[in-house]
């Protein structure tokens, strides 16, 4: 079949809209009509050329929702509503069976090379293959995806909202609930109040955190973050030493901190502003290729913990349908975070809005 898609031809260049050839699903695969997709910072990271795994030409996008058109797995059928998962859940590999991680590895090798599990791409143009991206490629109206990389969701959930659960919402809320398991009454600091950080804030509010301190250099982020539960705002440009300031605000340091920018200097501050003896700092942001983190080892000797979280620690097929339920039950606010709705032809405007800090999430509807 043929499908419309935004193609990234080269690092640093705008996407172009093309009609691509799409080969049908093989065993274990599913054809999905994507109805809506968010644009995440990580798409821009790859498009910029800073992503060491970035491949071109490719169909980017990893935050989608849609409908199954054809299925070659027994647990999905045409008409099912689904969210594609860049972190699949096979329930059979060593990683899935460990119950210690959500990083299923069953298709990792080919997914990282922009290919389907048999080692080829389903997308092509004039006979030349176009790479998949993160196993999802949601900037295409139709995609072929391994069945283990689809979460089946309830049919009444609106695609243009729950697509955001495909990355940003789950990454932020999940880091609080699944990775850190923040307890009621804890003091929490969030570095970066964008599409991920605001979801960390709403996760912290959801579990009954005490102080929820937001740190951002963009003062326009304060109002939105307060609506989502932030109790204190810190603009690093207005305080002398961010670490000392937070330690003072929290009577000795935060119980938990989350880095949601991808800046290694902030990662250090996020660790060092946590409480001696038990503070835990969770890295969510993806730093540029080759970047390294550092701190004095004594920070760890004295009981602070440095950790990371991918896709919020969520097991996609199990947890994503629950997160959709939380949204439908009014426990999560997604609507206010979707600041812009675009057509596929306007997708480059969505990238520009994000780069200028004017959007939280832009959603493209097909
Ligand atoms: P975003 O651009 O929407 O938000 C980033 C925020 O950081 C902005 O509000 C910006 O003003 C702020 N910021 C920038 N520099 C700052 C500084 N020096 N001090 C304080 N604040 C600063 O990005 P996003 O979509 O929220 O993504 C955030 C990060 O999370 C990115 O690195 C992205 O690649 C990563 N990410 C990780 C995962 C994961 O599973 N670990 C998933 C999705 C995204
Ligand atoms: O299993 O080795 C692996 C790779 C897991 C990829 C997890 C990606 C999370 C961070 C990238 C940001 C995603 C939008
Ligand atoms: Zn993302
Ligand atoms: Zn697995």
Tab-separated table of C-alpha atoms and ligand atoms in Angstrom:
chain	number	residue	atom	x	y	z
A	1	UNK	CA	0.000	0.000	0.000
A	2	UNK	CA	0.969	3.663	-0.085
A	3	UNK	CA	0.961	6.110	2.814
A	4	UNK	CA	1.651	9.780	3.523
A	5	UNK	CA	4.581	10.454	5.813
A	6	UNK	CA	6.972	13.207	6.893
A	7	UNK	CA	10.482	12.111	5.945
A	8	UNK	CA	13.754	13.256	7.561
A	9	UNK	CA	16.276	13.125	4.714
A	10	UNK	CA	19.308	14.668	6.417
A	11	UNK	CA	20.362	16.004	9.826
A	12	UNK	CA	19.351	19.605	10.385
A	13	UNK	CA	16.961	19.820	7.419
A	14	UNK	CA	13.184	20.262	7.560
A	15	UNK	CA	10.998	17.190	6.997
A	16	UNK	CA	9.250	16.788	3.646
A	17	UNK	CA	5.842	15.184	3.063
A	18	UNK	CA	6.050	12.159	0.763
A	19	UNK	CA	3.876	9.316	-0.439
A	20	UNK	CA	5.806	6.204	0.564
A	21	UNK	CA	5.387	2.549	-0.335
A	22	UNK	CA	4.600	0.458	2.729
A	23	UNK	CA	5.004	-3.318	2.656
A	24	UNK	CA	2.339	-5.266	4.603
A	25	UNK	CA	2.899	-6.952	7.980
A	26	UNK	CA	4.835	-10.224	8.241
A	27	UNK	CA	4.361	-12.830	11.003
A	28	UNK	CA	4.376	-11.145	14.418
A	29	UNK	CA	3.667	-7.729	12.867
A	30	UNK	CA	0.665	-5.394	12.699
A	31	UNK	CA	-0.474	-2.678	10.264
A	32	UNK	CA	-1.703	0.421	12.125
A	33	UNK	CA	-3.414	3.571	10.856
A	34	UNK	CA	-1.891	6.375	12.934
A	35	UNK	CA	-4.571	8.933	13.829
A	36	UNK	CA	-2.456	11.409	15.810
A	37	UNK	CA	1.150	11.918	16.905
A	38	UNK	CA	2.925	14.248	19.287
A	39	UNK	CA	6.266	15.899	18.504
A	40	UNK	CA	8.770	15.223	21.316
A	41	UNK	CA	12.142	16.807	22.042
A	42	UNK	CA	13.765	13.449	21.231
A	43	UNK	CA	12.563	13.654	17.597
A	44	UNK	CA	14.366	16.990	17.366
A	45	UNK	CA	17.459	15.551	19.072
A	46	UNK	CA	17.655	12.920	16.315
A	47	UNK	CA	16.823	15.379	13.532
A	48	UNK	CA	19.559	17.726	14.762
A	49	UNK	CA	22.221	15.050	14.190
A	50	UNK	CA	23.188	14.885	17.906
A	51	UNK	CA	21.751	11.364	18.318
A	52	UNK	CA	24.526	8.758	17.912
A	53	UNK	CA	21.881	6.227	16.774
A	54	UNK	CA	20.280	8.667	14.294
A	55	UNK	CA	19.839	7.270	10.770
A	56	UNK	CA	18.726	9.010	7.560
A	57	UNK	CA	16.507	8.925	5.579
A	58	UNK	CA	13.964	7.975	8.212
A	59	UNK	CA	10.366	8.452	9.280
A	60	UNK	CA	10.667	9.926	12.797
A	61	UNK	CA	7.938	10.082	15.482
A	62	UNK	CA	7.379	7.919	18.552
A	63	UNK	CA	4.326	9.389	20.322
A	64	UNK	CA	1.284	8.117	18.441
A	65	UNK	CA	-2.132	6.512	18.711
A	66	UNK	CA	-4.177	4.735	16.067
A	67	UNK	CA	-6.245	1.773	14.888
A	68	UNK	CA	-5.201	-1.740	13.854
A	69	UNK	CA	-5.973	-2.428	10.163
A	70	UNK	CA	-4.368	-5.867	9.835
A	71	UNK	CA	-2.843	-8.110	12.492
A	72	UNK	CA	-0.501	-11.084	12.387
A	73	UNK	CA	-0.507	-11.598	16.169
A	74	UNK	CA	-3.348	-13.372	18.012
A	75	UNK	CA	-3.791	-10.700	20.708
A	76	UNK	CA	-4.735	-7.851	18.320
A	77	UNK	CA	-7.482	-7.624	15.695
A	78	UNK	CA	-8.586	-5.054	13.108
A	79	UNK	CA	-10.395	-2.169	14.789
A	80	UNK	CA	-8.445	-2.351	18.074
A	81	UNK	CA	-7.173	1.021	19.298
A	82	UNK	CA	-3.457	1.032	20.079
A	83	UNK	CA	-0.484	3.113	21.203
A	84	UNK	CA	2.874	2.149	19.584
A	85	UNK	CA	5.665	1.431	22.094
A	86	UNK	CA	9.291	2.380	21.501
A	87	UNK	CA	9.990	0.231	24.549
A	88	UNK	CA	8.232	-3.037	23.683
A	89	UNK	CA	7.103	-5.706	26.144
A	90	UNK	CA	7.600	-9.266	24.853
A	91	UNK	CA	7.049	-10.904	28.287
A	92	UNK	CA	9.538	-13.629	27.284
A	93	UNK	CA	13.088	-12.197	27.183
A	94	UNK	CA	15.536	-12.250	30.113
A	95	UNK	CA	14.867	-8.558	30.734
A	96	UNK	CA	11.054	-8.873	30.790
A	97	UNK	CA	11.202	-12.008	32.949
A	98	UNK	CA	13.592	-10.370	35.457
A	99	UNK	CA	10.800	-8.014	36.639
A	100	UNK	CA	13.701	-5.626	37.410
A	101	UNK	CA	13.483	-3.452	34.268
A	102	UNK	CA	11.125	-2.347	31.514
A	103	UNK	CA	13.908	-2.457	28.902
A	104	UNK	CA	12.698	-5.427	26.830
A	105	UNK	CA	15.561	-6.448	24.531
A	106	UNK	CA	13.818	-8.894	22.189
A	107	UNK	CA	13.901	-6.557	19.127
A	108	UNK	CA	16.481	-4.043	20.364
A	109	UNK	CA	19.238	-4.915	17.862
A	110	UNK	CA	17.148	-4.302	14.726
A	111	UNK	CA	15.090	-1.442	16.231
A	112	UNK	CA	18.308	0.480	16.925
A	113	UNK	CA	19.274	0.049	13.258
A	114	UNK	CA	15.962	1.436	11.978
A	115	UNK	CA	14.792	-1.962	10.768
A	116	UNK	CA	12.055	-4.494	11.475
A	117	UNK	CA	13.010	-7.732	13.309
A	118	UNK	CA	13.792	-9.590	10.024
A	119	UNK	CA	16.423	-6.934	9.212
A	120	UNK	CA	14.577	-4.993	6.486
A	121	UNK	CA	12.462	-1.839	6.312
A	122	UNK	CA	8.759	-1.816	5.362
A	123	UNK	CA	9.044	1.797	4.050
A	124	UNK	CA	10.493	2.664	0.647
A	125	UNK	CA	10.395	5.402	-1.993
A	126	UNK	CA	11.169	4.641	-5.645
A	127	UNK	CA	12.560	1.289	-4.512
A	128	UNK	CA	15.001	2.851	-2.000
A	129	UNK	CA	14.450	1.867	1.658
A	130	UNK	CA	13.592	4.508	4.261
A	131	UNK	CA	14.527	3.689	7.882
A	132	UNK	CA	12.028	3.155	10.699
A	133	UNK	CA	12.637	5.175	13.914
A	134	UNK	CA	12.427	3.809	17.465
A	135	UNK	CA	10.303	0.992	16.060
A	136	UNK	CA	7.361	3.388	15.787
A	137	UNK	CA	7.720	6.053	12.989
A	138	UNK	CA	4.486	7.767	13.961
A	139	UNK	CA	5.047	10.646	11.506
A	140	UNK	CA	3.552	8.243	8.936
A	141	UNK	CA	-0.212	7.831	8.494
A	142	UNK	CA	0.286	4.042	8.303
A	143	UNK	CA	2.977	1.971	10.017
A	144	UNK	CA	3.960	-1.666	10.365
A	145	UNK	CA	4.979	-2.464	13.943
A	146	UNK	CA	5.904	-5.654	15.841
A	147	UNK	CA	2.840	-6.801	17.834
A	148	UNK	CA	4.881	-6.761	21.075
A	149	UNK	CA	5.314	-3.012	20.538
A	150	UNK	CA	1.608	-2.111	20.690
A	151	UNK	CA	-0.464	-1.372	23.796
A	152	UNK	CA	-4.176	-2.067	23.293
A	153	UNK	CA	-6.208	0.784	24.768
A	154	UNK	CA	-9.914	1.446	25.373
A	155	UNK	CA	-11.822	2.555	22.248
A	156	UNK	CA	-13.387	5.698	23.771
A	157	UNK	CA	-10.049	7.443	24.458
A	158	UNK	CA	-9.434	10.404	22.074
A	159	UNK	CA	-6.436	9.802	19.788
A	160	UNK	CA	-5.410	13.474	19.738
A	161	UNK	CA	-4.893	13.407	23.533
A	162	UNK	CA	-3.758	9.882	24.403
A	163	UNK	CA	-1.047	9.883	21.723
A	164	UNK	CA	0.946	11.887	24.328
A	165	UNK	CA	0.869	8.802	26.587
A	166	UNK	CA	3.067	7.149	23.934
A	167	UNK	CA	6.026	9.090	25.372
A	168	UNK	CA	5.796	12.312	27.433
A	169	UNK	CA	3.039	11.496	29.909
A	170	UNK	CA	4.278	7.976	30.631
A	171	UNK	CA	7.931	9.099	30.842
A	172	UNK	CA	7.171	11.830	33.392
A	173	UNK	CA	4.383	10.297	35.478
A	174	UNK	CA	5.992	6.837	35.264
A	175	UNK	CA	9.385	8.094	36.507
A	176	UNK	CA	7.613	9.199	39.705
A	177	UNK	CA	5.347	6.159	40.144
A	178	UNK	CA	7.282	3.232	38.630
A	179	UNK	CA	10.981	4.228	38.815
A	180	UNK	CA	11.272	6.340	41.958
A	181	UNK	CA	8.063	5.176	43.683
A	182	UNK	CA	7.833	8.577	45.371
A	183	UNK	CA	5.888	8.440	48.639
A	184	UNK	CA	3.323	10.918	50.001
A	185	UNK	CA	4.969	13.787	51.902
A	186	UNK	CA	8.270	13.621	49.984
A	187	UNK	CA	10.031	16.778	48.757
A	188	UNK	CA	10.598	16.650	44.990
A	189	UNK	CA	12.647	18.848	42.622
A	190	UNK	CA	12.109	18.877	38.860
A	191	UNK	CA	14.774	20.382	36.561
A	192	UNK	CA	13.169	21.396	33.223
A	193	UNK	CA	9.455	22.150	32.984
A	194	UNK	CA	8.768	21.057	29.405
A	195	UNK	CA	6.741	18.200	27.967
A	196	UNK	CA	8.390	15.701	30.333
A	197	UNK	CA	9.002	17.791	33.469
A	198	UNK	CA	5.379	18.981	33.725
A	199	UNK	CA	4.325	15.338	33.749
A	200	UNK	CA	6.815	14.625	36.548
A	201	UNK	CA	5.112	17.461	38.424
A	202	UNK	CA	1.638	16.025	37.905
A	203	UNK	CA	2.912	12.579	38.959
A	204	UNK	CA	4.383	14.068	42.149
A	205	UNK	CA	1.103	15.853	42.904
A	206	UNK	CA	-0.814	12.614	42.233
A	207	UNK	CA	1.160	10.690	44.896
A	208	UNK	CA	0.804	13.493	47.468
A	209	UNK	CA	4.321	14.946	47.473
A	210	UNK	CA	4.923	17.803	49.945
A	211	UNK	CA	7.119	20.427	48.219
A	212	UNK	CA	7.277	20.194	44.434
A	213	UNK	CA	10.022	22.575	43.309
A	214	UNK	CA	10.364	23.382	39.601
A	215	UNK	CA	13.592	24.734	38.047
A	216	UNK	CA	13.578	26.350	34.594
A	217	UNK	CA	15.284	29.248	32.819
A	218	UNK	CA	12.060	30.044	30.925
A	219	UNK	CA	9.896	32.180	33.264
A	220	UNK	CA	6.844	31.485	31.092
A	221	UNK	CA	6.844	27.909	32.418
A	222	UNK	CA	6.008	29.001	35.990
A	223	UNK	CA	2.270	29.589	35.554
A	224	UNK	CA	1.567	26.244	33.843
A	225	UNK	CA	3.739	24.327	36.326
A	226	UNK	CA	1.884	25.862	39.298
A	227	UNK	CA	-1.436	24.732	37.766
A	228	UNK	CA	-0.039	21.178	37.656
A	229	UNK	CA	1.049	21.175	41.320
A	230	UNK	CA	4.414	22.978	41.538
A	231	UNK	CA	4.694	24.685	44.952
A	232	UNK	CA	7.954	26.662	44.405
A	233	UNK	CA	9.633	27.994	41.261
A	234	UNK	CA	13.383	28.523	40.890
A	235	UNK	CA	14.778	30.440	37.932
A	236	UNK	CA	18.548	29.721	38.016
A	237	UNK	CA	19.128	33.197	36.553
A	238	UNK	CA	17.681	34.769	39.745
A	239	UNK	CA	19.440	32.756	42.478
A	240	UNK	CA	23.124	32.623	43.345
A	241	UNK	CA	23.694	28.911	43.817
A	242	UNK	CA	20.836	26.616	42.754
A	243	UNK	CA	21.987	23.677	44.924
A	244	UNK	CA	22.315	25.775	48.106
A	245	UNK	CA	18.966	27.431	47.396
A	246	UNK	CA	17.153	24.084	47.064
A	247	UNK	CA	18.902	22.597	50.110
A	248	UNK	CA	17.639	25.594	52.110
A	249	UNK	CA	14.093	25.332	50.720
A	250	UNK	CA	13.925	21.630	51.642
A	251	UNK	CA	15.569	21.683	55.084
A	252	UNK	CA	18.660	19.741	54.021
A	253	UNK	CA	17.868	18.549	50.506
A	254	UNK	CA	15.177	16.991	48.352
A	255	UNK	CA	14.074	13.390	48.832
A	256	UNK	CA	13.865	12.990	45.045
A	257	UNK	CA	15.055	15.025	42.055
A	258	UNK	CA	14.386	14.520	38.346
A	259	UNK	CA	16.522	15.922	35.498
A	260	UNK	CA	14.275	16.527	32.479
A	261	UNK	CA	16.532	18.619	30.203
A	262	UNK	CA	19.467	16.487	29.039
A	263	UNK	CA	22.152	18.868	30.431
A	264	UNK	CA	25.025	17.233	32.347
A	265	UNK	CA	25.664	20.314	34.541
A	266	UNK	CA	22.020	20.183	35.657
A	267	UNK	CA	22.339	16.443	36.291
A	268	UNK	CA	25.110	17.218	38.790
A	269	UNK	CA	23.030	19.928	40.476
A	270	UNK	CA	20.057	17.556	40.584
A	271	UNK	CA	22.117	14.927	42.421
A	272	UNK	CA	23.789	17.370	44.798
A	273	UNK	CA	20.548	19.090	45.876
A	274	UNK	CA	19.176	15.806	47.253
A	275	UNK	CA	19.246	14.932	50.943
A	276	UNK	CA	22.314	13.389	52.551
A	277	UNK	CA	21.732	9.763	53.508
A	278	UNK	CA	18.812	8.938	51.235
A	279	UNK	CA	18.332	11.419	48.356
A	280	UNK	CA	17.599	9.864	44.956
A	281	UNK	CA	18.186	11.671	41.676
A	282	UNK	CA	16.611	10.303	38.508
A	283	UNK	CA	18.048	11.229	35.084
A	284	UNK	CA	15.383	11.385	32.375
A	285	UNK	CA	16.943	13.896	29.935
A	286	UNK	CA	19.014	12.536	27.048
A	287	UNK	CA	22.415	14.276	26.904
A	288	UNK	CA	24.308	14.951	23.633
A	289	UNK	CA	26.522	12.193	22.199
A	290	UNK	CA	29.781	11.892	24.117
A	291	UNK	CA	28.663	13.964	27.122
A	292	UNK	CA	29.687	12.668	30.556
A	293	UNK	CA	28.402	13.240	34.099
A	294	UNK	CA	30.586	13.942	37.111
A	295	UNK	CA	30.322	14.576	40.834
A	296	UNK	CA	32.530	14.038	43.865
A	297	UNK	CA	32.238	10.344	44.809
A	298	UNK	CA	31.696	11.487	48.410
A	299	UNK	CA	28.192	12.561	47.288
A	300	UNK	CA	27.393	8.865	46.810
A	301	UNK	CA	29.401	7.659	49.804
A	302	UNK	CA	27.185	9.901	51.901
A	303	UNK	CA	24.037	8.213	50.713
A	304	UNK	CA	22.799	9.967	47.594
A	305	UNK	CA	21.711	7.713	44.702
A	306	UNK	CA	22.114	8.454	40.984
A	307	UNK	CA	19.674	6.586	38.707
A	308	UNK	CA	17.979	6.818	35.321
A	309	UNK	CA	14.554	6.173	33.867
A	310	UNK	CA	13.520	5.204	30.317
A	311	UNK	CA	9.859	5.461	29.308
A	312	UNK	CA	9.100	6.091	32.983
A	313	UNK	CA	9.979	2.519	33.897
A	314	UNK	CA	6.626	1.536	32.359
A	315	UNK	CA	5.981	-1.918	30.909
A	316	UNK	CA	4.105	-0.663	27.881
A	317	UNK	CA	1.506	-3.343	27.148
A	318	UNK	CA	0.687	-3.646	30.859
A	319	UNK	CA	0.948	-0.051	32.112
A	320	UNK	CA	-0.018	2.166	29.142
A	321	UNK	CA	-3.690	1.006	29.103
A	322	UNK	CA	-3.861	1.856	32.840
A	323	UNK	CA	-2.446	5.324	32.222
A	324	UNK	CA	-5.091	5.846	29.529
A	325	UNK	CA	-7.711	4.892	32.164
A	326	UNK	CA	-6.248	7.437	34.620
A	327	UNK	CA	-6.641	10.133	31.946
A	328	UNK	CA	-10.205	9.059	31.110
A	329	UNK	CA	-11.061	9.037	34.856
A	330	UNK	CA	-9.821	12.639	35.212
A	331	UNK	CA	-6.773	11.717	37.321
A	332	UNK	CA	-4.341	13.095	34.727
A	333	UNK	CA	-4.554	16.391	32.850
A	334	UNK	CA	-3.347	15.984	29.291
A	335	UNK	CA	-5.607	18.477	27.506
A	336	UNK	CA	-3.891	21.615	28.854
A	337	UNK	CA	-0.424	20.337	27.906
A	338	UNK	CA	-1.404	19.999	24.249
A	339	UNK	CA	-0.875	23.593	23.289
A	340	UNK	CA	-0.935	23.243	19.479
A	341	UNK	CA	-2.801	21.060	16.954
A	342	UNK	CA	-1.318	20.809	13.444
A	343	UNK	CA	-1.856	19.115	10.096
A	344	UNK	CA	0.900	16.860	8.725
A	345	UNK	CA	1.908	19.609	6.262
A	346	UNK	CA	2.608	21.901	9.255
A	347	UNK	CA	4.874	19.442	11.105
A	348	UNK	CA	7.987	21.619	10.705
A	349	UNK	CA	6.105	24.462	12.449
A	350	UNK	CA	5.684	22.091	15.401
A	351	UNK	CA	9.464	21.632	15.612
A	352	UNK	CA	9.973	25.419	15.476
A	353	UNK	CA	7.417	26.037	18.259
A	354	UNK	CA	9.270	23.522	20.453
A	355	UNK	CA	12.695	25.035	19.719
A	356	UNK	CA	11.411	28.520	20.611
A	357	UNK	CA	9.926	27.213	23.899
A	358	UNK	CA	6.437	28.314	22.773
A	359	UNK	CA	4.720	24.922	22.916
A	360	UNK	CA	4.508	22.175	25.491
A	361	UNK	CA	3.189	19.591	23.038
A	362	UNK	CA	2.192	19.999	19.428
A	363	UNK	CA	0.005	17.190	18.119
A	364	UNK	CA	-0.303	16.357	14.417
A	365	UNK	CA	-3.647	14.854	13.340
A	366	UNK	CA	-3.810	12.795	10.160
B	1	LIG	P1	11.303	20.383	26.321
B	1	LIG	O1	12.139	21.105	25.339
B	1	LIG	O2	9.812	20.408	26.189
B	1	LIG	O3	11.630	20.895	27.813
B	1	LIG	C1	12.909	21.207	28.281
B	1	LIG	C2	12.776	22.301	29.352
B	1	LIG	O4	14.064	22.509	29.926
B	1	LIG	C3	12.321	23.648	28.790
B	1	LIG	O5	11.246	24.158	29.556
B	1	LIG	C4	13.573	24.535	28.920
B	1	LIG	O6	13.275	25.900	29.160
B	1	LIG	C5	14.258	23.894	30.117
B	1	LIG	N1	15.692	24.178	30.187
B	1	LIG	C6	16.595	24.215	29.167
B	1	LIG	N2	17.826	24.508	29.627
B	1	LIG	C7	17.698	24.667	30.972
B	1	LIG	C8	18.613	24.989	32.014
B	1	LIG	N3	19.912	25.201	31.766
B	1	LIG	N4	18.140	25.065	33.284
B	1	LIG	C9	16.827	24.846	33.551
B	1	LIG	N5	15.901	24.544	32.597
B	1	LIG	C10	16.344	24.450	31.334
B	1	LIG	O7	11.832	18.876	26.309
B	1	LIG	P2	11.029	17.563	26.791
B	1	LIG	O8	10.208	17.029	25.677
B	1	LIG	O9	10.404	17.861	28.113
B	1	LIG	O10	12.268	16.543	26.968
B	1	LIG	C11	13.188	16.724	28.015
B	1	LIG	C12	14.315	15.708	27.917
B	1	LIG	O11	13.819	14.389	28.164
B	1	LIG	C13	14.991	15.646	26.546
B	1	LIG	O12	16.381	15.459	26.743
B	1	LIG	C14	14.386	14.395	25.920
B	1	LIG	O13	15.219	13.837	24.918
B	1	LIG	C15	14.287	13.514	27.139
B	1	LIG	N6	13.367	12.361	27.081
B	1	LIG	C16	13.731	11.257	27.778
B	1	LIG	C17	12.907	10.148	27.815
B	1	LIG	C18	13.277	8.939	28.607
B	1	LIG	O14	12.581	7.926	28.501
B	1	LIG	N7	14.305	8.995	29.420
B	1	LIG	C19	11.696	10.169	27.104
B	1	LIG	C20	11.343	11.338	26.418
B	1	LIG	C21	12.189	12.439	26.415
B	2	LIG	O1	17.145	-1.001	25.591
B	2	LIG	O2	19.138	-0.278	25.202
B	2	LIG	C1	17.911	-0.125	25.202
B	2	LIG	C2	17.391	1.182	24.661
B	2	LIG	C3	16.170	1.626	25.339
B	2	LIG	C4	15.711	2.905	24.776
B	2	LIG	C5	15.045	3.737	25.805
B	2	LIG	C6	14.897	5.099	25.275
B	2	LIG	C7	14.670	6.114	26.350
B	2	LIG	C8	15.363	7.379	26.124
B	2	LIG	C9	15.160	7.983	24.775
B	2	LIG	C10	14.080	8.979	24.739
B	2	LIG	C11	12.849	8.404	24.152
B	2	LIG	C12	11.880	9.314	23.615
B	3	LIG	ZN1	9.518	11.292	23.436
B	4	LIG	ZN1	11.126	-8.688	26.495
